[in-house]
Amino acid sequence: MKKIKLIWDFRGPDAAKIAEHHEIHLKEYIVLEEILLNITGYETINELHAIAFMVVTEENMIAVRDALKPHRGVYCD
């Protein structure tokens, strides 16, 4: 089962706080849609760039992508 990390980029002085808050909504989406894979998080890249992410299976990627509009995605192990 291949996994894909969907990523939302946030930029600016409040990027870290926004990414942290966005993860809350990703977790809510997982519960509402009953997605079995429950991997989310956020990372500060630098003081003006942060990301929120959600890992999905390849079979769920299109539905999640279309619903949540991530900025990008990468395959992960």
PDB file of N, CA, C and O in Angstrom:
ATOM      1  N   MET A   1       0.852  -1.183   0.000  1.00  0.00           N
ATOM      2  CA  MET A   1       0.000   0.000   0.000  1.00  0.00           C
ATOM      3  C   MET A   1       0.899   1.248   0.000  1.00  0.00           C
ATOM      4  O   MET A   1       1.600   1.508   0.964  1.00  0.00           O
ATOM      5  N   LYS A   2       0.857   2.008  -1.086  1.00  0.00           N
ATOM      6  CA  LYS A   2       1.656   3.228  -1.173  1.00  0.00           C
ATOM      7  C   LYS A   2       0.981   4.347  -0.399  1.00  0.00           C
ATOM      8  O   LYS A   2      -0.246   4.464  -0.380  1.00  0.00           O
ATOM      9  N   LYS A   3       1.802   5.168   0.231  1.00  0.00           N
ATOM     10  CA  LYS A   3       1.303   6.296   1.014  1.00  0.00           C
ATOM     11  C   LYS A   3       1.767   7.592   0.377  1.00  0.00           C
ATOM     12  O   LYS A   3       2.872   7.677  -0.160  1.00  0.00           O
ATOM     13  N   ILE A   4       0.925   8.606   0.457  1.00  0.00           N
ATOM     14  CA  ILE A   4       1.223   9.916  -0.099  1.00  0.00           C
ATOM     15  C   ILE A   4       1.038  10.963   0.983  1.00  0.00           C
ATOM     16  O   ILE A   4       0.021  10.971   1.687  1.00  0.00           O
ATOM     17  N   LYS A   5       2.018  11.819   1.118  1.00  0.00           N
ATOM     18  CA  LYS A   5       1.974  12.919   2.079  1.00  0.00           C
ATOM     19  C   LYS A   5       1.447  14.151   1.351  1.00  0.00           C
ATOM     20  O   LYS A   5       2.095  14.678   0.453  1.00  0.00           O
ATOM     21  N   LEU A   6       0.228  14.577   1.701  1.00  0.00           N
ATOM     22  CA  LEU A   6      -0.366  15.789   1.136  1.00  0.00           C
ATOM     23  C   LEU A   6       0.064  16.961   1.998  1.00  0.00           C
ATOM     24  O   LEU A   6       0.008  16.891   3.231  1.00  0.00           O
ATOM     25  N   ILE A   7       0.482  18.047   1.351  1.00  0.00           N
ATOM     26  CA  ILE A   7       1.121  19.149   2.066  1.00  0.00           C
ATOM     27  C   ILE A   7       0.433  20.477   1.745  1.00  0.00           C
ATOM     28  O   ILE A   7       0.168  20.783   0.586  1.00  0.00           O
ATOM     29  N   TRP A   8       0.200  21.238   2.799  1.00  0.00           N
ATOM     30  CA  TRP A   8      -0.310  22.601   2.674  1.00  0.00           C
ATOM     31  C   TRP A   8       0.788  23.544   3.167  1.00  0.00           C
ATOM     32  O   TRP A   8       1.281  23.405   4.284  1.00  0.00           O
ATOM     33  N   ASP A   9       1.181  24.505   2.331  1.00  0.00           N
ATOM     34  CA  ASP A   9       2.227  25.471   2.678  1.00  0.00           C
ATOM     35  C   ASP A   9       1.597  26.745   3.223  1.00  0.00           C
ATOM     36  O   ASP A   9       0.595  27.230   2.677  1.00  0.00           O
ATOM     37  N   PHE A  10       2.202  27.280   4.253  1.00  0.00           N
ATOM     38  CA  PHE A  10       1.777  28.556   4.823  1.00  0.00           C
ATOM     39  C   PHE A  10       3.000  29.446   4.938  1.00  0.00           C
ATOM     40  O   PHE A  10       4.066  28.991   5.365  1.00  0.00           O
ATOM     41  N   ARG A  11       2.851  30.692   4.560  1.00  0.00           N
ATOM     42  CA  ARG A  11       3.983  31.616   4.563  1.00  0.00           C
ATOM     43  C   ARG A  11       3.609  32.905   5.287  1.00  0.00           C
ATOM     44  O   ARG A  11       2.461  33.303   5.314  1.00  0.00           O
ATOM     45  N   GLY A  12       4.612  33.522   5.869  1.00  0.00           N
ATOM     46  CA  GLY A  12       4.420  34.767   6.580  1.00  0.00           C
ATOM     47  C   GLY A  12       4.756  34.607   8.053  1.00  0.00           C
ATOM     48  O   GLY A  12       5.051  33.503   8.528  1.00  0.00           O
ATOM     49  N   PRO A  13       4.709  35.702   8.800  1.00  0.00           N
ATOM     50  CA  PRO A  13       5.106  35.663  10.209  1.00  0.00           C
ATOM     51  C   PRO A  13       4.222  34.764  11.080  1.00  0.00           C
ATOM     52  O   PRO A  13       4.655  34.291  12.123  1.00  0.00           O
ATOM     53  N   ASP A  14       2.992  34.486  10.654  1.00  0.00           N
ATOM     54  CA  ASP A  14       2.073  33.636  11.427  1.00  0.00           C
ATOM     55  C   ASP A  14       1.976  32.220  10.860  1.00  0.00           C
ATOM     56  O   ASP A  14       1.078  31.459  11.240  1.00  0.00           O
ATOM     57  N   ALA A  15       2.874  31.854   9.973  1.00  0.00           N
ATOM     58  CA  ALA A  15       2.790  30.572   9.266  1.00  0.00           C
ATOM     59  C   ALA A  15       2.734  29.382  10.227  1.00  0.00           C
ATOM     60  O   ALA A  15       1.928  28.465  10.036  1.00  0.00           O
ATOM     61  N   ALA A  16       3.551  29.366  11.254  1.00  0.00           N
ATOM     62  CA  ALA A  16       3.585  28.230  12.179  1.00  0.00           C
ATOM     63  C   ALA A  16       2.252  28.062  12.910  1.00  0.00           C
ATOM     64  O   ALA A  16       1.738  26.945  13.044  1.00  0.00           O
ATOM     65  N   LYS A  17       1.679  29.168  13.364  1.00  0.00           N
ATOM     66  CA  LYS A  17       0.395  29.093  14.070  1.00  0.00           C
ATOM     67  C   LYS A  17      -0.721  28.634  13.138  1.00  0.00           C
ATOM     68  O   LYS A  17      -1.597  27.867  13.534  1.00  0.00           O
ATOM     69  N   ILE A  18      -0.682  29.101  11.899  1.00  0.00           N
ATOM     70  CA  ILE A  18      -1.711  28.705  10.929  1.00  0.00           C
ATOM     71  C   ILE A  18      -1.581  27.217  10.601  1.00  0.00           C
ATOM     72  O   ILE A  18      -2.581  26.506  10.547  1.00  0.00           O
ATOM     73  N   ALA A  19      -0.360  26.745  10.397  1.00  0.00           N
ATOM     74  CA  ALA A  19      -0.148  25.327  10.107  1.00  0.00           C
ATOM     75  C   ALA A  19      -0.612  24.457  11.273  1.00  0.00           C
ATOM     76  O   ALA A  19      -1.260  23.421  11.073  1.00  0.00           O
ATOM     77  N   GLU A  20      -0.298  24.874  12.479  1.00  0.00           N
ATOM     78  CA  GLU A  20      -0.725  24.130  13.662  1.00  0.00           C
ATOM     79  C   GLU A  20      -2.249  24.064  13.728  1.00  0.00           C
ATOM     80  O   GLU A  20      -2.840  23.021  14.021  1.00  0.00           O
ATOM     81  N   HIS A  21      -2.910  25.167  13.444  1.00  0.00           N
ATOM     82  CA  HIS A  21      -4.370  25.207  13.460  1.00  0.00           C
ATOM     83  C   HIS A  21      -4.956  24.368  12.321  1.00  0.00           C
ATOM     84  O   HIS A  21      -5.960  23.676  12.499  1.00  0.00           O
ATOM     85  N   HIS A  22      -4.321  24.415  11.164  1.00  0.00           N
ATOM     86  CA  HIS A  22      -4.814  23.643  10.013  1.00  0.00           C
ATOM     87  C   HIS A  22      -4.804  22.148  10.316  1.00  0.00           C
ATOM     88  O   HIS A  22      -5.702  21.412   9.888  1.00  0.00           O
ATOM     89  N   GLU A  23      -3.813  21.693  11.090  1.00  0.00           N
ATOM     90  CA  GLU A  23      -3.764  20.272  11.451  1.00  0.00           C
ATOM     91  C   GLU A  23      -5.022  19.857  12.217  1.00  0.00           C
ATOM     92  O   GLU A  23      -5.512  18.734  12.051  1.00  0.00           O
ATOM     93  N   ILE A  24      -5.561  20.725  13.024  1.00  0.00           N
ATOM     94  CA  ILE A  24      -6.793  20.434  13.759  1.00  0.00           C
ATOM     95  C   ILE A  24      -7.906  20.081  12.773  1.00  0.00           C
ATOM     96  O   ILE A  24      -8.649  19.113  12.965  1.00  0.00           O
ATOM     97  N   HIS A  25      -8.019  20.860  11.713  1.00  0.00           N
ATOM     98  CA  HIS A  25      -9.059  20.619  10.715  1.00  0.00           C
ATOM     99  C   HIS A  25      -8.795  19.326   9.942  1.00  0.00           C
ATOM    100  O   HIS A  25      -9.743  18.620   9.570  1.00  0.00           O
ATOM    101  N   LEU A  26      -7.536  19.008   9.702  1.00  0.00           N
ATOM    102  CA  LEU A  26      -7.216  17.743   9.037  1.00  0.00           C
ATOM    103  C   LEU A  26      -7.655  16.565   9.899  1.00  0.00           C
ATOM    104  O   LEU A  26      -8.232  15.598   9.400  1.00  0.00           O
ATOM    105  N   LYS A  27      -7.418  16.661  11.195  1.00  0.00           N
ATOM    106  CA  LYS A  27      -7.843  15.599  12.110  1.00  0.00           C
ATOM    107  C   LYS A  27      -9.368  15.476  12.149  1.00  0.00           C
ATOM    108  O   LYS A  27      -9.913  14.371  12.209  1.00  0.00           O
ATOM    109  N   GLU A  28     -10.064  16.599  12.119  1.00  0.00           N
ATOM    110  CA  GLU A  28     -11.527  16.575  12.089  1.00  0.00           C
ATOM    111  C   GLU A  28     -12.024  15.891  10.818  1.00  0.00           C
ATOM    112  O   GLU A  28     -12.977  15.108  10.859  1.00  0.00           O
ATOM    113  N   TYR A  29     -11.375  16.186   9.694  1.00  0.00           N
ATOM    114  CA  TYR A  29     -11.752  15.580   8.418  1.00  0.00           C
ATOM    115  C   TYR A  29     -11.575  14.061   8.477  1.00  0.00           C
ATOM    116  O   TYR A  29     -12.436  13.317   8.001  1.00  0.00           O
ATOM    117  N   ILE A  30     -10.483  13.605   9.061  1.00  0.00           N
ATOM    118  CA  ILE A  30     -10.229  12.167   9.181  1.00  0.00           C
ATOM    119  C   ILE A  30     -11.349  11.485   9.956  1.00  0.00           C
ATOM    120  O   ILE A  30     -11.840  10.421   9.562  1.00  0.00           O
ATOM    121  N   VAL A  31     -11.801  12.096  11.036  1.00  0.00           N
ATOM    122  CA  VAL A  31     -12.891  11.525  11.839  1.00  0.00           C
ATOM    123  C   VAL A  31     -14.197  11.543  11.053  1.00  0.00           C
ATOM    124  O   VAL A  31     -14.908  10.531  10.992  1.00  0.00           O
ATOM    125  N   LEU A  32     -14.511  12.674  10.431  1.00  0.00           N
ATOM    126  CA  LEU A  32     -15.771  12.786   9.691  1.00  0.00           C
ATOM    127  C   LEU A  32     -15.849  11.816   8.523  1.00  0.00           C
ATOM    128  O   LEU A  32     -16.903  11.231   8.260  1.00  0.00           O
ATOM    129  N   GLU A  33     -14.750  11.642   7.828  1.00  0.00           N
ATOM    130  CA  GLU A  33     -14.738  10.779   6.638  1.00  0.00           C
ATOM    131  C   GLU A  33     -14.348   9.334   6.957  1.00  0.00           C
ATOM    132  O   GLU A  33     -14.269   8.508   6.053  1.00  0.00           O
ATOM    133  N   GLU A  34     -14.085   9.052   8.231  1.00  0.00           N
ATOM    134  CA  GLU A  34     -13.732   7.713   8.699  1.00  0.00           C
ATOM    135  C   GLU A  34     -12.557   7.122   7.920  1.00  0.00           C
ATOM    136  O   GLU A  34     -12.577   5.981   7.482  1.00  0.00           O
ATOM    137  N   ILE A  35     -11.512   7.933   7.785  1.00  0.00           N
ATOM    138  CA  ILE A  35     -10.295   7.506   7.104  1.00  0.00           C
ATOM    139  C   ILE A  35      -9.468   6.695   8.096  1.00  0.00           C
ATOM    140  O   ILE A  35      -9.225   7.118   9.224  1.00  0.00           O
ATOM    141  N   LEU A  36      -9.052   5.508   7.668  1.00  0.00           N
ATOM    142  CA  LEU A  36      -8.350   4.602   8.577  1.00  0.00           C
ATOM    143  C   LEU A  36      -6.950   5.074   8.923  1.00  0.00           C
ATOM    144  O   LEU A  36      -6.508   4.930  10.060  1.00  0.00           O
ATOM    145  N   LEU A  37      -6.234   5.624   7.949  1.00  0.00           N
ATOM    146  CA  LEU A  37      -4.881   6.108   8.200  1.00  0.00           C
ATOM    147  C   LEU A  37      -4.980   7.458   8.895  1.00  0.00           C
ATOM    148  O   LEU A  37      -5.595   8.388   8.377  1.00  0.00           O
ATOM    149  N   ASN A  38      -4.399   7.569  10.081  1.00  0.00           N
ATOM    150  CA  ASN A  38      -4.557   8.777  10.884  1.00  0.00           C
ATOM    151  C   ASN A  38      -3.179   9.382  11.168  1.00  0.00           C
ATOM    152  O   ASN A  38      -2.704   9.340  12.294  1.00  0.00           O
ATOM    153  N   ILE A  39      -2.558   9.924  10.116  1.00  0.00           N
ATOM    154  CA  ILE A  39      -1.235  10.529  10.265  1.00  0.00           C
ATOM    155  C   ILE A  39      -1.322  11.974   9.792  1.00  0.00           C
ATOM    156  O   ILE A  39      -1.586  12.236   8.620  1.00  0.00           O
ATOM    157  N   THR A  40      -1.123  12.907  10.722  1.00  0.00           N
ATOM    158  CA  THR A  40      -1.114  14.326  10.398  1.00  0.00           C
ATOM    159  C   THR A  40       0.033  14.974  11.158  1.00  0.00           C
ATOM    160  O   THR A  40       0.633  14.360  12.033  1.00  0.00           O
ATOM    161  N   GLY A  41       0.295  16.213  10.830  1.00  0.00           N
ATOM    162  CA  GLY A  41       1.313  16.939  11.565  1.00  0.00           C
ATOM    163  C   GLY A  41       1.533  18.313  10.980  1.00  0.00           C
ATOM    164  O   GLY A  41       0.878  18.712  10.011  1.00  0.00           O
ATOM    165  N   TYR A  42       2.461  19.024  11.586  1.00  0.00           N
ATOM    166  CA  TYR A  42       2.877  20.319  11.059  1.00  0.00           C
ATOM    167  C   TYR A  42       4.352  20.489  11.373  1.00  0.00           C
ATOM    168  O   TYR A  42       4.869  19.900  12.326  1.00  0.00           O
ATOM    169  N   GLU A  43       5.033  21.256  10.538  1.00  0.00           N
ATOM    170  CA  GLU A  43       6.456  21.499  10.715  1.00  0.00           C
ATOM    171  C   GLU A  43       6.757  22.952  10.378  1.00  0.00           C
ATOM    172  O   GLU A  43       6.204  23.499   9.431  1.00  0.00           O
ATOM    173  N   THR A  44       7.656  23.540  11.139  1.00  0.00           N
ATOM    174  CA  THR A  44       8.142  24.870  10.819  1.00  0.00           C
ATOM    175  C   THR A  44       9.406  24.698   9.980  1.00  0.00           C
ATOM    176  O   THR A  44      10.367  24.084  10.424  1.00  0.00           O
ATOM    177  N   ILE A  45       9.375  25.235   8.777  1.00  0.00           N
ATOM    178  CA  ILE A  45      10.520  25.150   7.879  1.00  0.00           C
ATOM    179  C   ILE A  45      11.518  26.256   8.233  1.00  0.00           C
ATOM    180  O   ILE A  45      12.710  26.017   8.360  1.00  0.00           O
ATOM    181  N   ASN A  46      11.017  27.466   8.366  1.00  0.00           N
ATOM    182  CA  ASN A  46      11.803  28.599   8.859  1.00  0.00           C
ATOM    183  C   ASN A  46      10.825  29.613   9.438  1.00  0.00           C
ATOM    184  O   ASN A  46       9.631  29.326   9.523  1.00  0.00           O
ATOM    185  N   GLU A  47      11.286  30.775   9.845  1.00  0.00           N
ATOM    186  CA  GLU A  47      10.400  31.714  10.539  1.00  0.00           C
ATOM    187  C   GLU A  47       9.257  32.238   9.673  1.00  0.00           C
ATOM    188  O   GLU A  47       8.272  32.761  10.204  1.00  0.00           O
ATOM    189  N   LEU A  48       9.346  32.071   8.355  1.00  0.00           N
ATOM    190  CA  LEU A  48       8.297  32.562   7.463  1.00  0.00           C
ATOM    191  C   LEU A  48       7.631  31.464   6.635  1.00  0.00           C
ATOM    192  O   LEU A  48       6.864  31.762   5.723  1.00  0.00           O
ATOM    193  N   HIS A  49       7.913  30.222   6.929  1.00  0.00           N
ATOM    194  CA  HIS A  49       7.340  29.118   6.155  1.00  0.00           C
ATOM    195  C   HIS A  49       7.082  27.926   7.071  1.00  0.00           C
ATOM    196  O   HIS A  49       7.962  27.492   7.800  1.00  0.00           O
ATOM    197  N   ALA A  50       5.865  27.422   7.020  1.00  0.00           N
ATOM    198  CA  ALA A  50       5.493  26.227   7.780  1.00  0.00           C
ATOM    199  C   ALA A  50       4.558  25.392   6.916  1.00  0.00           C
ATOM    200  O   ALA A  50       3.946  25.896   5.969  1.00  0.00           O
ATOM    201  N   ILE A  51       4.459  24.115   7.240  1.00  0.00           N
ATOM    202  CA  ILE A  51       3.567  23.230   6.508  1.00  0.00           C
ATOM    203  C   ILE A  51       2.687  22.457   7.473  1.00  0.00           C
ATOM    204  O   ILE A  51       3.054  22.214   8.620  1.00  0.00           O
ATOM    205  N   ALA A  52       1.511  22.086   6.981  1.00  0.00           N
ATOM    206  CA  ALA A  52       0.668  21.094   7.631  1.00  0.00           C
ATOM    207  C   ALA A  52       0.600  19.935   6.650  1.00  0.00           C
ATOM    208  O   ALA A  52       0.663  20.138   5.431  1.00  0.00           O
ATOM    209  N   PHE A  53       0.483  18.708   7.172  1.00  0.00           N
ATOM    210  CA  PHE A  53       0.445  17.573   6.258  1.00  0.00           C
ATOM    211  C   PHE A  53      -0.487  16.485   6.764  1.00  0.00           C
ATOM    212  O   PHE A  53      -0.833  16.427   7.948  1.00  0.00           O
ATOM    213  N   MET A  54      -0.869  15.649   5.819  1.00  0.00           N
ATOM    214  CA  MET A  54      -1.726  14.500   6.090  1.00  0.00           C
ATOM    215  C   MET A  54      -1.256  13.380   5.188  1.00  0.00           C
ATOM    216  O   MET A  54      -1.052  13.597   3.995  1.00  0.00           O
ATOM    217  N   VAL A  55      -1.072  12.194   5.740  1.00  0.00           N
ATOM    218  CA  VAL A  55      -0.653  11.046   4.947  1.00  0.00           C
ATOM    219  C   VAL A  55      -1.896  10.220   4.620  1.00  0.00           C
ATOM    220  O   VAL A  55      -2.704   9.910   5.503  1.00  0.00           O
ATOM    221  N   VAL A  56      -2.035   9.901   3.328  1.00  0.00           N
ATOM    222  CA  VAL A  56      -3.176   9.111   2.862  1.00  0.00           C
ATOM    223  C   VAL A  56      -2.667   7.946   2.015  1.00  0.00           C
ATOM    224  O   VAL A  56      -1.543   7.965   1.535  1.00  0.00           O
ATOM    225  N   THR A  57      -3.516   6.958   1.850  1.00  0.00           N
ATOM    226  CA  THR A  57      -3.167   5.862   0.951  1.00  0.00           C
ATOM    227  C   THR A  57      -3.411   6.325  -0.483  1.00  0.00           C
ATOM    228  O   THR A  57      -4.187   7.248  -0.737  1.00  0.00           O
ATOM    229  N   GLU A  58      -2.749   5.651  -1.399  1.00  0.00           N
ATOM    230  CA  GLU A  58      -2.892   6.006  -2.810  1.00  0.00           C
ATOM    231  C   GLU A  58      -4.352   5.915  -3.263  1.00  0.00           C
ATOM    232  O   GLU A  58      -4.818   6.756  -4.026  1.00  0.00           O
ATOM    233  N   GLU A  59      -5.080   4.937  -2.746  1.00  0.00           N
ATOM    234  CA  GLU A  59      -6.481   4.776  -3.159  1.00  0.00           C
ATOM    235  C   GLU A  59      -7.379   5.910  -2.659  1.00  0.00           C
ATOM    236  O   GLU A  59      -8.393   6.213  -3.277  1.00  0.00           O
ATOM    237  N   ASN A  60      -7.021   6.559  -1.538  1.00  0.00           N
ATOM    238  CA  ASN A  60      -7.817   7.674  -1.001  1.00  0.00           C
ATOM    239  C   ASN A  60      -7.346   9.037  -1.488  1.00  0.00           C
ATOM    240  O   ASN A  60      -8.014  10.046  -1.245  1.00  0.00           O
ATOM    241  N   MET A  61      -6.212   9.085  -2.152  1.00  0.00           N
ATOM    242  CA  MET A  61      -5.582  10.368  -2.477  1.00  0.00           C
ATOM    243  C   MET A  61      -6.472  11.281  -3.304  1.00  0.00           C
ATOM    244  O   MET A  61      -6.619  12.455  -2.990  1.00  0.00           O
ATOM    245  N   ILE A  62      -7.097  10.788  -4.348  1.00  0.00           N
ATOM    246  CA  ILE A  62      -7.868  11.657  -5.234  1.00  0.00           C
ATOM    247  C   ILE A  62      -9.054  12.271  -4.500  1.00  0.00           C
ATOM    248  O   ILE A  62      -9.306  13.472  -4.613  1.00  0.00           O
ATOM    249  N   ALA A  63      -9.770  11.484  -3.723  1.00  0.00           N
ATOM    250  CA  ALA A  63     -10.928  12.015  -2.988  1.00  0.00           C
ATOM    251  C   ALA A  63     -10.500  13.078  -1.992  1.00  0.00           C
ATOM    252  O   ALA A  63     -11.132  14.142  -1.889  1.00  0.00           O
ATOM    253  N   VAL A  64      -9.433  12.817  -1.255  1.00  0.00           N
ATOM    254  CA  VAL A  64      -8.950  13.791  -0.267  1.00  0.00           C
ATOM    255  C   VAL A  64      -8.402  15.027  -0.975  1.00  0.00           C
ATOM    256  O   VAL A  64      -8.684  16.152  -0.575  1.00  0.00           O
ATOM    257  N   ARG A  65      -7.645  14.814  -2.029  1.00  0.00           N
ATOM    258  CA  ARG A  65      -7.089  15.944  -2.790  1.00  0.00           C
ATOM    259  C   ARG A  65      -8.197  16.861  -3.300  1.00  0.00           C
ATOM    260  O   ARG A  65      -8.129  18.086  -3.160  1.00  0.00           O
ATOM    261  N   ASP A  66      -9.231  16.266  -3.883  1.00  0.00           N
ATOM    262  CA  ASP A  66     -10.318  17.073  -4.435  1.00  0.00           C
ATOM    263  C   ASP A  66     -11.102  17.808  -3.354  1.00  0.00           C
ATOM    264  O   ASP A  66     -11.571  18.924  -3.560  1.00  0.00           O
ATOM    265  N   ALA A  67     -11.235  17.199  -2.188  1.00  0.00           N
ATOM    266  CA  ALA A  67     -11.994  17.822  -1.098  1.00  0.00           C
ATOM    267  C   ALA A  67     -11.201  18.903  -0.376  1.00  0.00           C
ATOM    268  O   ALA A  67     -11.749  19.946  -0.019  1.00  0.00           O
ATOM    269  N   LEU A  68      -9.893  18.676  -0.171  1.00  0.00           N
ATOM    270  CA  LEU A  68      -9.120  19.562   0.702  1.00  0.00           C
ATOM    271  C   LEU A  68      -8.103  20.457  -0.021  1.00  0.00           C
ATOM    272  O   LEU A  68      -7.519  21.332   0.610  1.00  0.00           O
ATOM    273  N   LYS A  69      -7.857  20.219  -1.282  1.00  0.00           N
ATOM    274  CA  LYS A  69      -6.995  21.079  -2.113  1.00  0.00           C
ATOM    275  C   LYS A  69      -5.603  21.333  -1.522  1.00  0.00           C
ATOM    276  O   LYS A  69      -5.216  22.479  -1.292  1.00  0.00           O
ATOM    277  N   PRO A  70      -4.819  20.279  -1.291  1.00  0.00           N
ATOM    278  CA  PRO A  70      -3.447  20.508  -0.816  1.00  0.00           C
ATOM    279  C   PRO A  70      -2.625  21.216  -1.887  1.00  0.00           C
ATOM    280  O   PRO A  70      -2.972  21.177  -3.070  1.00  0.00           O
ATOM    281  N   HIS A  71      -1.542  21.850  -1.487  1.00  0.00           N
ATOM    282  CA  HIS A  71      -0.670  22.542  -2.427  1.00  0.00           C
ATOM    283  C   HIS A  71       0.229  21.595  -3.199  1.00  0.00           C
ATOM    284  O   HIS A  71       0.621  21.873  -4.321  1.00  0.00           O
ATOM    285  N   ARG A  72       0.555  20.463  -2.568  1.00  0.00           N
ATOM    286  CA  ARG A  72       1.423  19.488  -3.226  1.00  0.00           C
ATOM    287  C   ARG A  72       1.348  18.159  -2.488  1.00  0.00           C
ATOM    288  O   ARG A  72       0.754  18.066  -1.415  1.00  0.00           O
ATOM    289  N   GLY A  73       1.960  17.147  -3.075  1.00  0.00           N
ATOM    290  CA  GLY A  73       2.005  15.834  -2.460  1.00  0.00           C
ATOM    291  C   GLY A  73       3.267  15.098  -2.865  1.00  0.00           C
ATOM    292  O   GLY A  73       3.804  15.336  -3.945  1.00  0.00           O
ATOM    293  N   VAL A  74       3.743  14.229  -1.991  1.00  0.00           N
ATOM    294  CA  VAL A  74       4.927  13.423  -2.266  1.00  0.00           C
ATOM    295  C   VAL A  74       4.694  12.007  -1.750  1.00  0.00           C
ATOM    296  O   VAL A  74       4.004  11.805  -0.766  1.00  0.00           O
ATOM    297  N   TYR A  75       5.264  11.034  -2.458  1.00  0.00           N
ATOM    298  CA  TYR A  75       5.207   9.666  -1.964  1.00  0.00           C
ATOM    299  C   TYR A  75       6.091   9.555  -0.727  1.00  0.00           C
ATOM    300  O   TYR A  75       7.144  10.192  -0.645  1.00  0.00           O
ATOM    301  N   CYS A  76       5.673   8.754   0.227  1.00  0.00           N
ATOM    302  CA  CYS A  76       6.493   8.533   1.417  1.00  0.00           C
ATOM    303  C   CYS A  76       6.551   7.049   1.713  1.00  0.00           C
ATOM    304  O   CYS A  76       5.759   6.266   1.188  1.00  0.00           O
ATOM    305  N   ASP A  77       7.478   6.662   2.553  1.00  0.00           N
ATOM    306  CA  ASP A  77       7.665   5.242   2.882  1.00  0.00           C
ATOM    307  C   ASP A  77       6.699   4.779   3.924  1.00  0.00           C
ATOM    308  O   ASP A  77       6.243   5.428   4.756  1.00  0.00           O
TER     309      ASP A  77
END
